[in-house]
Tab-separated table of C-alpha atoms and ligand atoms in Angstrom:
chain	number	residue	atom	x	y	z
I	1	MET	CA	64.338	-41.686	14.947
I	2	SER	CA	61.476	-42.411	12.602
I	3	THR	CA	61.896	-41.324	8.996
I	4	PHE	CA	58.478	-39.739	9.144
I	5	GLN	CA	59.071	-37.067	11.699
I	6	ALA	CA	58.848	-33.308	11.263
I	7	PRO	CA	61.944	-31.402	12.469
I	8	LYS	CA	62.180	-30.535	16.157
I	9	GLY	CA	59.933	-27.665	17.173
I	10	THR	CA	57.696	-27.973	14.125
I	11	TYR	CA	54.428	-29.707	13.470
I	12	ASP	CA	52.137	-30.327	10.532
I	13	LEU	CA	48.642	-29.000	10.086
I	14	ILE	CA	46.493	-31.892	9.014
I	15	PRO	CA	42.765	-32.370	8.499
I	16	PRO	CA	40.465	-31.955	10.268
I	17	GLU	CA	42.418	-29.663	12.696
I	18	SER	CA	43.993	-27.714	9.845
I	19	ALA	CA	40.563	-26.236	9.072
I	20	LYS	CA	40.771	-24.363	12.378
I	21	TYR	CA	43.993	-22.660	11.318
I	22	LEU	CA	42.441	-21.513	8.075
I	23	ALA	CA	39.410	-20.225	9.966
I	24	VAL	CA	41.587	-18.343	12.463
I	25	ARG	CA	43.636	-16.722	9.696
I	26	GLU	CA	40.455	-15.773	7.905
I	27	ALA	CA	38.836	-14.356	11.046
I	28	ILE	CA	41.873	-12.191	11.795
I	29	ALA	CA	42.099	-10.980	8.208
I	30	ALA	CA	38.395	-10.155	7.776
I	31	PRO	CA	38.290	-6.977	9.906
I	32	LEU	CA	41.508	-5.747	8.241
I	33	ARG	CA	40.180	-6.253	4.723
I	34	ASN	CA	37.125	-4.355	5.833
I	35	SER	CA	39.174	-1.410	7.078
I	36	GLY	CA	41.332	-0.436	4.144
I	37	TYR	CA	44.262	-2.822	4.619
I	38	GLY	CA	45.687	-4.327	1.408
I	39	TYR	CA	47.281	-7.765	1.278
I	40	ILE	CA	51.079	-7.967	1.059
I	41	GLU	CA	53.319	-10.997	0.705
I	42	THR	CA	57.080	-10.872	1.097
I	43	PRO	CA	59.762	-13.590	0.782
I	44	GLY	CA	60.326	-16.137	3.526
I	45	PHE	CA	63.916	-14.894	3.837
I	46	GLU	CA	65.664	-11.532	3.705
I	47	ASN	CA	69.186	-10.202	3.954
I	48	VAL	CA	70.217	-10.838	7.530
I	49	GLU	CA	71.175	-7.173	7.793
I	50	LEU	CA	67.512	-6.131	7.598
I	51	PHE	CA	66.656	-7.990	10.783
I	52	ALA	CA	69.907	-7.120	12.539
I	53	ARG	CA	69.126	-3.446	12.045
I	54	GLY	CA	65.359	-3.580	12.058
I	55	VAL	CA	64.686	-5.968	14.921
I	56	GLY	CA	67.755	-4.929	16.891
I	57	GLU	CA	71.240	-6.321	17.444
I	58	SER	CA	70.616	-6.798	21.156
I	59	THR	CA	67.314	-8.655	20.957
I	60	ASP	CA	66.914	-12.359	21.661
I	61	ILE	CA	65.475	-12.739	18.192
I	62	VAL	CA	68.678	-11.586	16.520
I	63	THR	CA	71.238	-12.903	18.980
I	64	LYS	CA	69.741	-16.342	19.636
I	65	GLU	CA	66.679	-17.151	17.605
I	66	MET	CA	67.455	-16.312	13.993
I	67	TYR	CA	68.030	-18.943	11.322
I	68	ALA	CA	70.853	-17.147	9.519
I	69	PHE	CA	72.872	-18.758	6.746
I	70	GLU	CA	75.168	-18.075	3.855
I	71	THR	CA	73.983	-19.055	0.385
I	72	LYS	CA	76.123	-20.822	-2.185
I	73	GLY	CA	76.499	-17.421	-3.820
I	74	GLY	CA	77.816	-15.904	-0.602
I	75	ASP	CA	74.740	-13.888	0.390
I	76	GLN	CA	74.017	-13.586	4.099
I	77	LEU	CA	70.343	-14.372	4.550
I	78	ALA	CA	67.976	-15.220	7.383
I	79	LEU	CA	64.612	-16.947	7.508
I	80	ARG	CA	62.203	-14.254	8.597
I	81	PRO	CA	61.656	-14.268	12.373
I	82	GLU	CA	58.899	-11.634	12.196
I	83	GLY	CA	56.974	-9.613	9.635
I	84	THR	CA	57.318	-5.909	10.299
I	85	ALA	CA	60.843	-5.306	9.013
I	86	SER	CA	60.090	-7.168	5.763
I	87	VAL	CA	56.824	-5.333	5.163
I	88	LEU	CA	58.438	-1.966	5.732
I	89	ARG	CA	61.369	-2.934	3.469
I	90	ALA	CA	58.900	-3.945	0.726
I	91	ALA	CA	56.866	-0.746	1.100
I	92	LEU	CA	60.023	1.363	0.834
I	93	GLU	CA	61.284	-0.636	-2.145
I	94	ALA	CA	57.971	-0.142	-3.987
I	95	ASN	CA	57.863	3.525	-2.935
I	96	LEU	CA	54.370	3.028	-1.533
I	97	HIS	CA	55.037	5.886	0.876
I	98	LYS	CA	55.551	8.300	-2.021
I	99	LEU	CA	52.192	7.725	-3.657
I	100	GLY	CA	50.697	10.512	-1.550
I	101	ASN	CA	48.298	8.286	0.286
I	102	LEU	CA	49.504	7.869	3.844
I	103	PRO	CA	49.130	5.818	5.890
I	104	VAL	CA	49.930	2.807	3.741
I	105	LYS	CA	47.839	0.065	5.348
I	106	LEU	CA	48.916	-3.521	4.748
I	107	TRP	CA	48.126	-6.957	6.154
I	108	TYR	CA	49.949	-10.245	5.800
I	109	SER	CA	49.750	-13.874	6.756
I	110	GLY	CA	52.554	-16.394	6.747
I	111	SER	CA	55.190	-18.588	8.357
I	112	TYR	CA	57.919	-17.318	10.681
I	113	TYR	CA	60.990	-19.061	12.023
I	114	ARG	CA	62.769	-18.771	15.340
I	115	TYR	CA	65.325	-21.106	16.839
I	116	GLU	CA	63.708	-21.356	20.262
I	117	ARG	CA	63.429	-23.989	22.943
I	118	PRO	CA	60.288	-25.792	21.784
I	119	GLN	CA	57.408	-26.105	24.223
I	120	LYS	CA	53.643	-25.819	24.096
I	121	GLY	CA	52.803	-22.621	22.237
I	122	ARG	CA	56.450	-22.006	21.305
I	123	TYR	CA	57.663	-23.526	18.068
I	124	ARG	CA	60.491	-23.076	15.595
I	125	HIS	CA	58.042	-22.641	12.772
I	126	PHE	CA	54.820	-20.793	13.529
I	127	SER	CA	52.362	-18.581	11.756
I	128	GLN	CA	51.183	-15.051	12.219
I	129	VAL	CA	48.669	-12.729	10.687
I	130	GLY	CA	49.815	-9.145	10.936
I	131	ALA	CA	48.894	-5.579	10.038
I	132	GLU	CA	51.001	-2.482	9.543
I	133	ALA	CA	49.904	1.137	9.052
I	134	ILE	CA	52.891	3.004	7.687
I	135	GLY	CA	53.578	6.721	7.552
I	136	ALA	CA	51.139	8.401	9.908
I	137	GLU	CA	51.278	9.585	13.480
I	138	ASP	CA	47.704	9.595	14.655
I	139	PRO	CA	46.363	8.092	17.879
I	140	ALA	CA	43.236	7.003	15.969
I	141	LEU	CA	45.423	4.679	13.897
I	142	ASP	CA	46.853	3.010	17.004
I	143	ALA	CA	43.313	2.727	18.349
I	144	GLU	CA	42.027	1.297	15.060
I	145	LEU	CA	44.532	-1.551	15.145
I	146	ILE	CA	43.782	-2.461	18.757
I	147	ILE	CA	40.046	-2.375	18.057
I	148	LEU	CA	40.424	-4.566	14.948
I	149	ALA	CA	42.442	-7.195	16.804
I	150	ASP	CA	39.856	-7.200	19.566
I	151	GLN	CA	37.133	-7.607	16.957
I	152	ALA	CA	39.011	-10.489	15.322
I	153	TYR	CA	39.357	-12.392	18.592
I	154	ARG	CA	35.742	-11.751	19.544
I	155	SER	CA	34.488	-12.906	16.153
I	156	LEU	CA	36.231	-16.215	16.826
I	157	GLY	CA	34.376	-16.505	20.112
I	158	LEU	CA	37.367	-15.837	22.381
I	159	ARG	CA	36.334	-14.125	25.591
I	160	THR	CA	38.971	-14.438	28.283
I	161	PHE	CA	41.810	-12.570	26.624
I	162	ARG	CA	43.140	-9.333	28.050
I	163	ILE	CA	44.706	-6.340	26.351
I	164	LEU	CA	47.740	-4.876	28.095
I	165	LEU	CA	48.627	-1.322	27.133
I	166	ASN	CA	51.608	0.912	27.743
I	167	SER	CA	53.528	3.792	26.209
I	168	LEU	CA	57.259	3.501	25.641
I	169	GLY	CA	57.783	7.208	25.086
I	170	ASP	CA	59.736	8.678	22.196
I	171	LYS	CA	63.271	9.731	21.404
I	172	GLU	CA	62.879	12.740	23.648
I	173	CYS	CA	61.680	11.194	26.898
I	174	ARG	CA	62.813	7.588	26.659
I	175	PRO	CA	66.566	8.279	26.965
I	176	VAL	CA	65.972	10.111	30.259
I	177	TYR	CA	63.974	7.186	31.566
I	178	ARG	CA	66.491	4.699	30.211
I	179	GLU	CA	69.199	6.274	32.296
I	180	ALA	CA	67.078	6.374	35.444
I	181	LEU	CA	66.251	2.699	34.957
I	182	GLN	CA	69.879	1.824	34.328
I	183	ASN	CA	70.913	3.500	37.563
I	184	PHE	CA	68.248	1.559	39.413
I	185	LEU	CA	69.225	-1.763	37.817
I	186	ARG	CA	72.905	-1.317	38.659
I	187	GLY	CA	71.969	-1.358	42.334
I	188	LEU	CA	70.271	-4.759	42.109
I	189	ASP	CA	71.599	-8.232	42.690
I	190	LEU	CA	71.540	-9.546	39.115
I	191	ASP	CA	73.491	-12.198	37.243
I	192	GLU	CA	76.111	-11.181	34.726
I	193	GLU	CA	74.007	-11.689	31.611
I	194	THR	CA	71.173	-9.604	33.020
I	195	LEU	CA	73.592	-6.860	33.997
I	196	ARG	CA	74.908	-6.848	30.461
I	197	ARG	CA	71.358	-6.585	29.214
I	198	ALA	CA	70.804	-3.681	31.597
I	199	ASP	CA	73.689	-1.940	29.845
I	200	ILE	CA	72.582	-2.570	26.273
I	201	ASN	CA	68.820	-2.659	26.522
I	202	PRO	CA	67.661	-1.922	30.078
I	203	LEU	CA	63.956	-1.797	29.246
I	204	ARG	CA	64.022	-5.447	28.387
I	205	VAL	CA	65.053	-6.366	31.900
I	206	LEU	CA	61.531	-5.317	32.927
I	207	ASP	CA	60.294	-8.194	30.772
I	208	ASP	CA	62.331	-10.778	32.707
I	209	LYS	CA	59.944	-13.547	33.714
I	210	ARG	CA	61.981	-14.918	36.667
I	211	PRO	CA	60.238	-14.330	40.019
I	212	ASP	CA	63.425	-13.328	41.854
I	213	VAL	CA	64.132	-10.684	39.229
I	214	GLN	CA	60.511	-9.495	39.197
I	215	LYS	CA	60.645	-9.141	42.988
I	216	GLN	CA	63.613	-6.823	42.753
I	217	LEU	CA	61.840	-4.773	40.110
I	218	THR	CA	58.907	-3.846	42.349
I	219	ASP	CA	60.207	-0.332	42.919
I	220	ALA	CA	61.719	0.188	39.484
I	221	PRO	CA	61.100	3.638	38.008
I	222	LEU	CA	58.220	3.546	35.532
I	223	LEU	CA	58.230	5.078	32.101
I	224	ARG	CA	54.815	6.607	32.618
I	225	ASP	CA	56.351	8.960	35.194
I	226	TYR	CA	58.881	10.107	32.599
I	227	LEU	CA	56.677	10.578	29.520
I	228	CYS	CA	57.001	13.990	27.861
I	229	ASP	CA	53.835	16.047	27.401
I	230	ALA	CA	53.452	15.077	23.751
I	231	CYS	CA	53.695	11.340	24.553
I	232	LYS	CA	51.350	11.711	27.494
I	233	ALA	CA	48.706	13.475	25.397
I	234	TYR	CA	49.103	10.942	22.583
I	235	HIS	CA	48.693	8.018	24.936
I	236	GLU	CA	45.687	9.558	26.648
I	237	GLU	CA	44.012	9.994	23.257
I	238	VAL	CA	44.622	6.332	22.341
I	239	ARG	CA	43.152	5.237	25.660
I	240	GLU	CA	40.069	7.415	25.184
I	241	LEU	CA	39.428	6.173	21.656
I	242	ILE	CA	39.570	2.497	22.552
I	243	THR	CA	37.503	3.077	25.665
I	244	ALA	CA	34.865	4.854	23.563
I	245	ALA	CA	34.854	1.812	21.260
I	246	GLY	CA	33.954	-0.368	24.232
I	247	VAL	CA	37.247	-2.236	24.174
I	248	ALA	CA	38.496	-3.068	27.659
I	249	PHE	CA	42.229	-2.873	28.410
I	250	GLU	CA	44.593	-2.837	31.346
I	251	ASP	CA	47.369	-0.308	31.799
I	252	ASP	CA	50.599	-2.246	32.234
I	253	PRO	CA	53.401	0.203	33.024
I	254	LYS	CA	56.019	-2.572	32.771
I	255	LEU	CA	55.017	-3.869	29.353
I	256	VAL	CA	58.009	-3.462	27.037
I	257	ARG	CA	57.992	-6.255	24.417
I	258	GLY	CA	61.031	-7.890	22.903
I	259	LEU	CA	61.758	-5.805	19.845
I	260	ASP	CA	63.948	-2.729	19.826
I	261	TYR	CA	61.946	-0.642	17.447
I	262	TYR	CA	58.865	0.194	19.478
I	263	THR	CA	57.997	3.763	20.515
I	264	ARG	CA	54.935	5.170	22.265
I	265	THR	CA	51.934	2.835	22.055
I	266	THR	CA	52.768	-0.770	22.972
I	267	PHE	CA	50.257	-3.515	23.582
I	268	GLU	CA	49.944	-7.208	24.029
I	269	PHE	CA	47.017	-9.597	23.889
I	270	VAL	CA	47.309	-12.272	26.541
I	271	HIS	CA	45.219	-15.325	27.236
I	272	ASP	CA	45.270	-16.800	30.706
I	273	GLY	CA	44.481	-20.328	29.570
I	274	LEU	CA	47.876	-20.834	27.937
I	275	GLY	CA	50.311	-21.186	30.810
I	276	SER	CA	53.620	-19.430	30.347
I	277	GLN	CA	53.212	-18.840	26.581
I	278	SER	CA	50.349	-16.474	27.328
I	279	ALA	CA	50.888	-13.814	24.643
I	280	VAL	CA	48.614	-14.497	21.695
I	281	GLY	CA	49.587	-11.315	19.906
I	282	GLY	CA	51.256	-8.004	20.265
I	283	GLY	CA	52.273	-4.842	18.588
I	284	GLY	CA	52.808	-1.167	18.842
I	285	ARG	CA	54.136	1.968	17.290
I	286	TYR	CA	57.560	1.946	15.668
I	287	ASP	CA	58.268	5.515	14.633
I	288	GLY	CA	62.026	5.019	14.292
I	289	LEU	CA	62.163	1.739	12.371
I	290	SER	CA	62.173	3.151	8.858
I	291	GLU	CA	65.200	5.293	9.628
I	292	MET	CA	66.892	2.365	11.363
I	293	ILE	CA	66.782	0.379	8.142
I	294	GLY	CA	67.928	3.325	6.039
I	295	GLY	CA	64.604	4.859	4.981
I	296	PRO	CA	62.992	8.245	5.567
I	297	ALA	CA	61.133	9.113	8.773
I	298	LEU	CA	57.872	7.159	8.630
I	299	PRO	CA	56.001	6.902	11.903
I	300	SER	CA	54.064	3.637	11.846
I	301	VAL	CA	52.111	1.208	13.964
I	302	GLY	CA	51.270	-2.466	13.637
I	303	TRP	CA	50.615	-5.808	15.269
I	304	ALA	CA	51.097	-9.496	14.721
I	305	LEU	CA	48.803	-12.163	16.103
I	306	GLY	CA	50.063	-15.697	16.543
I	307	VAL	CA	47.841	-18.221	14.779
I	308	ASP	CA	49.172	-21.259	16.689
I	309	ARG	CA	48.565	-19.731	20.105
I	310	THR	CA	45.172	-18.386	19.044
I	311	VAL	CA	44.136	-21.945	18.167
I	312	LEU	CA	45.423	-23.096	21.577
I	313	ALA	CA	43.455	-20.288	23.239
I	314	LEU	CA	40.281	-21.402	21.466
I	315	GLU	CA	40.873	-24.930	22.715
I	316	ALA	CA	41.572	-23.674	26.248
I	317	GLU	CA	38.236	-21.844	26.228
I	318	GLY	CA	36.445	-24.805	24.691
I	319	VAL	CA	35.303	-22.743	21.705
I	320	GLU	CA	34.067	-24.869	18.815
I	321	LEU	CA	34.399	-22.936	15.581
I	322	GLU	CA	31.488	-23.184	13.187
I	323	LEU	CA	33.353	-24.665	10.287
I	324	PRO	CA	31.522	-25.195	7.027
I	325	ALA	CA	31.032	-28.896	6.215
I	326	SER	CA	33.785	-29.840	3.825
I	327	THR	CA	31.502	-32.092	1.805
I	328	SER	CA	27.751	-31.641	1.264
I	329	VAL	CA	27.089	-34.367	-1.277
I	330	PHE	CA	28.873	-37.691	-1.696
I	331	ALA	CA	28.372	-39.811	-4.819
I	332	VAL	CA	28.472	-43.611	-4.724
I	333	PRO	CA	28.407	-45.272	-8.156
I	334	LEU	CA	27.839	-48.983	-8.569
I	335	GLY	CA	29.228	-50.055	-11.933
I	336	ASP	CA	30.953	-48.354	-14.844
I	337	GLU	CA	27.948	-46.611	-16.339
I	338	ALA	CA	27.042	-45.172	-12.938
I	339	ARG	CA	30.615	-43.944	-12.488
I	340	ARG	CA	30.386	-41.908	-15.666
I	341	VAL	CA	26.955	-40.491	-14.853
I	342	LEU	CA	27.657	-39.629	-11.226
I	343	PHE	CA	31.080	-38.187	-11.984
I	344	THR	CA	29.350	-35.742	-14.347
I	345	LYS	CA	26.818	-34.889	-11.646
I	346	VAL	CA	29.570	-34.232	-9.102
I	347	THR	CA	31.304	-31.897	-11.540
I	348	GLU	CA	28.032	-30.029	-12.146
I	349	LEU	CA	27.396	-29.674	-8.409
I	350	ARG	CA	30.890	-28.336	-7.865
I	351	LYS	CA	30.395	-25.763	-10.613
I	352	LEU	CA	27.345	-24.554	-8.697
I	353	GLY	CA	29.496	-24.126	-5.607
I	354	ILE	CA	28.148	-27.202	-3.819
I	355	ALA	CA	30.874	-29.170	-2.044
I	356	ALA	CA	30.745	-32.636	-3.538
I	357	ASP	CA	32.954	-35.706	-3.462
I	358	PHE	CA	33.039	-39.081	-5.152
I	359	SER	CA	33.805	-42.648	-4.205
I	360	TYR	CA	37.080	-43.362	-5.996
I	361	GLY	CA	38.735	-46.716	-6.468
I	362	SER	CA	36.798	-49.932	-6.705
I	363	LYS	CA	35.137	-50.088	-3.314
I	364	GLY	CA	32.022	-52.144	-2.783
I	365	LEU	CA	28.798	-50.501	-1.645
I	366	LYS	CA	29.658	-51.032	2.020
I	367	GLY	CA	33.102	-49.440	1.797
I	368	ALA	CA	31.755	-46.592	-0.304
I	369	MET	CA	28.986	-45.849	2.210
I	370	LYS	CA	31.623	-45.787	4.938
I	371	SER	CA	33.492	-43.113	2.976
I	372	ALA	CA	30.224	-41.210	2.527
I	373	ASN	CA	29.679	-41.263	6.290
I	374	ARG	CA	33.206	-40.183	7.035
I	375	SER	CA	32.983	-37.290	4.599
I	376	GLY	CA	30.287	-35.690	6.752
I	377	ALA	CA	28.111	-35.204	3.667
I	378	ARG	CA	24.485	-34.282	4.258
I	379	TYR	CA	23.324	-36.207	1.180
I	380	THR	CA	24.553	-39.249	-0.669
I	381	ILE	CA	23.565	-40.137	-4.203
I	382	VAL	CA	23.788	-43.817	-5.047
I	383	ALA	CA	23.191	-45.290	-8.497
I	384	GLY	CA	23.466	-48.777	-9.968
I	385	GLU	CA	22.580	-50.233	-13.333
I	386	ARG	CA	18.927	-50.776	-12.425
I	387	ASP	CA	18.497	-47.186	-11.245
I	388	LEU	CA	19.957	-45.804	-14.431
I	389	ALA	CA	17.784	-48.070	-16.563
I	390	GLU	CA	14.817	-46.412	-14.839
I	391	GLY	CA	16.341	-42.976	-15.321
I	392	VAL	CA	16.810	-42.335	-11.591
I	393	VAL	CA	19.421	-42.147	-8.842
I	394	GLN	CA	18.849	-42.819	-5.141
I	395	LEU	CA	19.044	-39.726	-2.950
I	396	LYS	CA	19.811	-40.522	0.668
I	397	ASP	CA	19.426	-37.985	3.460
I	398	MET	CA	22.285	-38.894	5.800
I	399	GLU	CA	20.647	-37.226	8.803
I	400	SER	CA	17.224	-38.881	8.664
I	401	GLY	CA	18.318	-41.974	6.766
I	402	ASP	CA	15.427	-41.477	4.278
I	403	GLN	CA	16.076	-42.585	0.745
I	404	ARG	CA	14.069	-41.981	-2.426
I	405	ALA	CA	14.481	-42.078	-6.200
I	406	VAL	CA	15.051	-38.806	-8.064
I	407	GLY	CA	15.288	-38.423	-11.847
I	408	VAL	CA	18.832	-38.348	-13.223
I	409	ASN	CA	18.038	-35.071	-14.920
I	410	GLU	CA	16.492	-33.577	-11.792
I	411	ILE	CA	19.060	-34.539	-9.172
I	412	VAL	CA	21.337	-31.502	-9.506
I	413	ALA	CA	18.465	-29.013	-9.298
I	414	GLU	CA	16.953	-30.975	-6.413
I	415	LEU	CA	20.207	-30.859	-4.427
I	416	GLU	CA	20.709	-27.212	-5.275
I	417	SER	CA	17.315	-26.305	-3.877
I	418	LYS	CA	17.869	-28.449	-0.766
I	419	LEU	CA	21.334	-27.054	-0.032
I	420	GLY	CA	20.932	-23.534	-1.386
R	501	ATP	P1	57.069	-14.386	23.543
R	501	ATP	O1	57.257	-13.318	24.579
R	501	ATP	O2	56.042	-15.396	23.922
R	501	ATP	O3	58.378	-14.986	23.092
R	501	ATP	P2	57.236	-12.523	21.392
R	501	ATP	O4	57.191	-11.197	22.074
R	501	ATP	O5	58.546	-13.073	20.996
R	501	ATP	O6	56.448	-13.615	22.274
R	501	ATP	P3	56.167	-11.409	18.973
R	501	ATP	O7	57.481	-11.296	18.316
R	501	ATP	O8	55.500	-10.183	19.463
R	501	ATP	O9	56.250	-12.487	20.153
R	501	ATP	O10	55.169	-12.197	18.001
R	501	ATP	C1	53.766	-11.980	18.033
R	501	ATP	C2	53.024	-13.266	18.337
R	501	ATP	O11	53.552	-14.346	17.582
R	501	ATP	C3	53.163	-13.744	19.759
R	501	ATP	O12	52.244	-13.078	20.596
R	501	ATP	C4	52.860	-15.210	19.640
R	501	ATP	O13	51.457	-15.438	19.586
R	501	ATP	C5	53.445	-15.545	18.308
R	501	ATP	N1	54.755	-16.179	18.477
R	501	ATP	C6	55.967	-15.595	18.655
R	501	ATP	N2	56.941	-16.507	18.754
R	501	ATP	C7	56.333	-17.715	18.626
R	501	ATP	C8	56.789	-19.066	18.627
R	501	ATP	N3	58.081	-19.367	18.756
R	501	ATP	N4	55.883	-20.067	18.471
R	501	ATP	C9	54.568	-19.782	18.338
R	501	ATP	N5	54.072	-18.544	18.317
R	501	ATP	C10	54.936	-17.510	18.459
R	502	MG	MG1	59.827	-14.464	21.779
């Protein structure tokens, strides 16, 4: 094994590709910032108990995928596998829900860790941007989040994603359904592990991706036939609001999602260009989560969008993001005096917000011009002793190849007017 190798299931973001990740995070965050969501950042690890209770003891995340460890001080911690439990924990700790301004709307962006079998679109370290609206039961809030995610993806230029929508019912109607489903599942020809799952968390069997299991599930009872009147009305309202916003979705009566805490509205964003890792994001309502982690009743809704898979989706669709040029002006000094003068000019340009870079090290003109080309700069300024003696620098337009002398004292203003 090479010494220079990232751990299994991880990869590095390096230029120029890394710019895409920044742009995706920014594009997902922009509609949230514009809709009353405040930025929150929580630690990369939490007490393992938070996830065990909050994500669910019977989920794959907790049973198989969590990086849990004991510290030297004896604390039981886990690298965060997802964001919602941490955000809710932080909101409760800071008493944000008591400030009389519900819902508390928060967004976050960061790294998450799951011990999974690595494959394309499935990594052990990945990044998400997420949003949570805590402490309100209002179909407009569920609709808002779905609309904002749709807007984020569209602003990136993604077109062929689909929104799958379902309702998981609430603590009144879901138990009745759960039992009906359990009875149905017991009659099927399933392996031992799946039967065990049917006992602990039968809804998740619906999510089984194996064709032979899916075939047997064709006639499974559906939650939508068991929804209580309140859940039905709530779901209908969500559907109407997103339809009125012009956001297309598909009803998916078998959509359940992997986490235990979801109630009512559940949705997933899928992209068909990604093979089996097709979910680019997902979310839903989690009215019971706060109580599950020891807090008061706080009905809430949220989503998390996967940055890695969103980048893959952009590539699958052939979308080229319009990324700002990282360098607009590149300075090439020839000689010590020129180094001092041009370094000052670069600093001045940067202060004006113009992206500028400098030829460092003692390269010759040829090597320096190569760096200028590679930087993607629109303009290069070159100066040698003779130029400075005449009080000028050479301004080269890298697109047309034109070059002309501009006064040393005029060059910054000249570039500002050209690039402004
Ligand atoms: P999957 O069914 O593909 O395992 P999930 O239901 O576990 O997804 P969530 O917990 O809902 O995923 O996370 C939200 C988003 O985060 C996913 O839609 C996906 O884009 C991304 N994501 C989740 N796990 C990974 C991973 N291991 N590697 C890369 N992205 C991931
Ligand atoms: Mg998963």
